[in-house]
């Protein structure tokens, strides 16, 4: 099965387009998600000026910007339309006021963004995330229920799916109608050392190369093939151990993913 192989460029978020494009294409990717954040080369305040030029530079190196990790302010929508970027990815954050109140607040934000998504022709993709976020793909589906499918999509994530205790053979068919991007990363749990005077430690997620984690990439990619999905598959480049360069790990993970998909 052939997918559009993409990479999240967060590890190189400060690089200008003329440096980032050759790097990404040299790793074997033809798509990219770029951060539009205050800590990145393209900031929300400068997106209108910088994003079109930035994406054009990557496109010249054979890399299409398929999404931005940003926010739902109107200038970001406008910049994405100008640059030809089809999607803004967000997560549904939970506040201290609890799950139900947080979901109502995020839902209101999405409803407010619906006219912008329609006006600018830019989709909103919502990704599950462990911790203080809506953490499951099905939770995101509930959050999006009733919003226009053509404007609001689910970003399915292999690592966060397994952290939520789910199975891609269950969740991918259930989100298929809204599936916008598939994120591939992997994770295990590691035990931390207890604090002085404490009994025991606690378990935390530890992001690892694709073949080494709890998420079954082969099952996910096989399920995507059954569904006839041919959209972007984005490697997130998230690894907890900094001992190996992220570029080296991404090359290996792309080869592993392509092999699992029968696209070697």
XYZ file of C-alpha atoms in Angstrom:
264
model
C 0.000 0.000 0.000
C 1.376 3.411 -0.940
C 0.841 6.304 1.445
C 1.955 9.916 1.398
C 4.867 9.748 3.843
C 5.191 12.889 5.941
C 7.221 14.059 8.942
C 6.560 16.517 11.765
C 9.397 19.042 11.593
C 9.319 20.029 15.275
C 12.900 18.733 15.839
C 14.104 21.424 13.407
C 11.465 24.062 14.124
C 13.906 26.986 14.064
C 15.262 26.224 10.582
C 14.353 28.410 7.583
C 12.763 26.789 4.560
C 15.902 26.757 2.445
C 17.593 24.560 5.064
C 14.601 22.474 6.117
C 13.487 21.450 2.606
C 16.682 19.612 1.611
C 16.882 18.016 5.074
C 13.349 16.599 4.919
C 13.594 15.410 1.316
C 17.001 13.898 2.054
C 15.421 11.759 4.781
C 13.000 10.329 2.210
C 9.800 12.275 2.973
C 7.599 14.053 0.463
C 5.253 15.645 3.015
C 5.676 17.672 6.182
C 3.767 19.105 9.081
C 5.379 22.274 10.389
C 4.864 24.008 13.723
C 3.425 27.524 13.647
C 4.251 28.494 17.194
C 6.030 31.259 19.060
C 9.093 28.990 19.393
C 9.255 28.136 15.668
C 10.651 29.866 12.593
C 7.076 30.577 11.458
C 5.230 32.188 14.350
C 1.476 32.918 14.514
C 2.204 36.648 14.398
C 4.348 36.259 11.255
C 2.425 33.433 9.572
C 0.785 35.707 6.993
C 4.157 36.974 5.822
C 6.329 33.882 6.260
C 4.179 30.797 5.673
C 3.580 31.199 1.899
C 7.272 31.737 1.222
C 8.257 28.925 3.613
C 5.939 26.362 1.995
C 6.985 27.418 -1.508
C 10.612 26.811 -0.569
C 9.837 23.317 0.734
C 7.738 22.587 -2.342
C 10.729 23.447 -4.530
C 12.602 20.651 -2.738
C 9.787 18.149 -3.357
C 8.171 18.486 0.080
C 4.499 19.448 0.363
C 3.367 21.044 3.649
C 0.224 19.075 4.495
C -0.607 20.618 7.862
C 0.545 23.046 10.493
C 0.571 22.505 14.245
C -0.899 25.800 15.341
C -3.995 27.474 16.723
C -7.385 28.528 15.443
C -6.861 32.262 15.129
C -8.089 33.764 11.882
C -4.624 34.934 10.705
C -3.436 31.301 10.803
C -6.398 30.186 8.667
C -5.713 33.031 6.223
C -1.999 32.193 6.031
C -2.762 28.515 5.390
C -5.091 29.377 2.518
C -2.498 31.691 1.001
C 0.194 29.027 1.350
C -1.964 26.140 0.122
C -1.820 24.266 3.440
C -5.007 22.225 3.884
C -5.119 21.628 7.653
C -4.411 23.054 11.104
C -3.743 20.400 13.761
C -4.674 21.021 17.389
C -5.259 18.997 20.576
C -8.163 19.262 22.998
C -6.623 20.449 26.260
C -8.271 19.788 29.618
C -8.292 22.494 32.285
C -8.428 22.335 36.052
C -12.214 22.674 35.915
C -12.575 19.032 34.881
C -13.271 16.960 31.804
C -16.886 17.922 31.086
C -16.312 21.672 31.430
C -13.139 21.460 29.376
C -14.855 19.580 26.566
C -17.647 22.158 26.485
C -15.039 24.924 26.237
C -13.101 23.185 23.430
C -16.332 22.420 21.596
C -17.273 26.112 21.728
C -13.841 26.955 20.294
C -14.402 24.511 17.439
C -17.883 25.850 16.746
C -16.446 29.376 16.626
C -13.804 28.146 14.154
C -16.350 26.527 11.821
C -17.048 29.728 9.825
C -13.287 30.276 9.438
C -12.747 26.713 8.213
C -15.492 27.214 5.633
C -14.401 30.725 4.604
C -10.744 29.824 4.098
C -11.143 26.212 2.971
C -8.755 24.974 5.685
C -9.625 21.937 7.791
C -9.189 21.567 11.545
C -7.621 18.273 12.668
C -7.939 17.236 16.315
C -5.416 14.767 17.725
C -5.871 12.686 20.886
C -3.044 13.043 23.409
C -2.328 11.304 26.709
C -2.376 13.301 29.928
C -4.473 16.431 30.311
C -6.089 16.228 26.893
C -8.942 14.326 25.322
C -6.900 11.171 25.123
C -8.740 8.729 22.867
C -9.749 8.735 19.231
C -13.322 7.993 20.259
C -13.277 10.923 22.674
C -12.259 13.166 19.782
C -15.066 11.707 17.657
C -17.544 12.604 20.392
C -16.058 16.095 20.593
C -16.552 16.588 16.842
C -20.002 15.029 16.654
C -22.316 17.185 14.547
C -19.591 19.429 13.139
C -19.138 19.326 9.349
C -17.059 16.311 8.353
C -15.489 18.207 5.458
C -14.040 20.783 7.861
C -13.279 18.816 11.050
C -11.038 15.757 10.983
C -9.491 13.254 13.376
C -5.713 12.893 13.566
C -5.213 9.267 14.610
C -1.990 8.661 16.548
C -0.518 5.188 17.079
C 1.270 5.949 20.351
C -1.606 7.819 21.964
C -4.034 5.143 20.792
C -2.113 2.464 22.666
C -1.652 4.734 25.707
C -5.448 5.019 25.796
C -5.669 1.211 25.847
C -7.154 1.011 22.353
C -6.565 -1.145 19.291
C -6.140 0.223 15.756
C -8.339 -2.543 14.374
C -11.155 -1.031 16.445
C -10.453 2.693 16.427
C -9.401 3.228 12.813
C -12.663 1.890 11.307
C -14.643 3.989 13.804
C -12.856 7.234 12.863
C -12.568 6.414 9.155
C -15.167 8.943 7.986
C -13.196 11.780 9.606
C -9.666 10.416 9.220
C -7.386 13.239 8.090
C -3.832 12.223 9.022
C -2.309 9.131 10.634
C 0.545 9.848 13.050
C 3.138 7.145 13.620
C 5.238 7.129 16.760
C 5.700 4.489 19.439
C 5.913 4.249 23.198
C 6.537 2.057 26.217
C 6.152 2.678 29.943
C 9.220 3.067 32.158
C 9.372 3.182 35.919
C 10.884 6.277 37.475
C 13.054 6.326 40.568
C 11.119 7.174 43.745
C 11.705 10.540 45.374
C 13.742 10.589 48.548
C 11.700 9.081 51.363
C 8.941 7.885 49.025
C 7.879 4.292 48.490
C 8.143 3.059 44.901
C 8.200 5.173 41.779
C 5.653 5.737 39.074
C 5.281 4.802 35.420
C 5.671 7.298 32.608
C 5.507 7.110 28.801
C 8.857 6.762 27.035
C 8.838 7.296 23.281
C 10.884 4.770 21.321
C 11.616 3.733 17.710
C 8.697 2.158 15.869
C 9.685 -1.521 16.126
C 10.348 -1.257 19.879
C 7.050 -0.008 21.284
C 3.617 -1.172 22.389
C 1.758 0.173 19.336
C 1.425 -2.344 16.502
C 2.319 -0.332 13.402
C 1.763 -3.362 11.149
C -1.786 -3.797 12.450
C -2.492 -0.093 11.959
C -1.080 0.045 8.435
C -2.889 -3.170 7.521
C -6.146 -1.710 8.786
C -5.563 1.444 6.745
C -5.077 -0.717 3.647
C -8.377 -2.495 4.359
C -10.087 0.886 4.677
C -8.574 2.070 1.386
C -6.896 5.025 3.085
C -4.308 6.736 0.876
C -3.780 9.971 2.812
C -0.810 11.246 4.799
C 1.045 9.062 7.275
C 3.168 11.367 9.408
C 6.144 10.195 11.463
C 6.288 12.412 14.529
C 10.019 12.207 15.217
C 9.439 11.968 18.971
C 12.011 9.928 20.884
C 12.669 10.191 24.616
C 16.288 8.983 24.439
C 18.453 11.745 22.935
C 21.428 9.435 22.498
C 20.796 8.791 18.796
C 20.265 11.630 16.292
C 16.594 12.033 15.426
C 17.453 11.997 11.709
C 19.006 8.536 12.041
C 15.983 7.203 13.886
C 13.553 8.705 11.378
C 15.318 7.061 8.422
C 15.079 3.694 10.188
C 11.461 4.228 11.199
C 10.431 5.298 7.706
C 12.009 2.130 6.306
C 10.217 0.043 8.949
C 6.869 1.721 8.244
C 7.217 1.361 4.478
C 8.153 -2.285 4.897
C 5.138 -2.925 7.136
C 2.915 -1.213 4.562
C 4.345 -3.189 1.653
C 5.739 0.037 0.213
C 9.435 -0.771 0.619
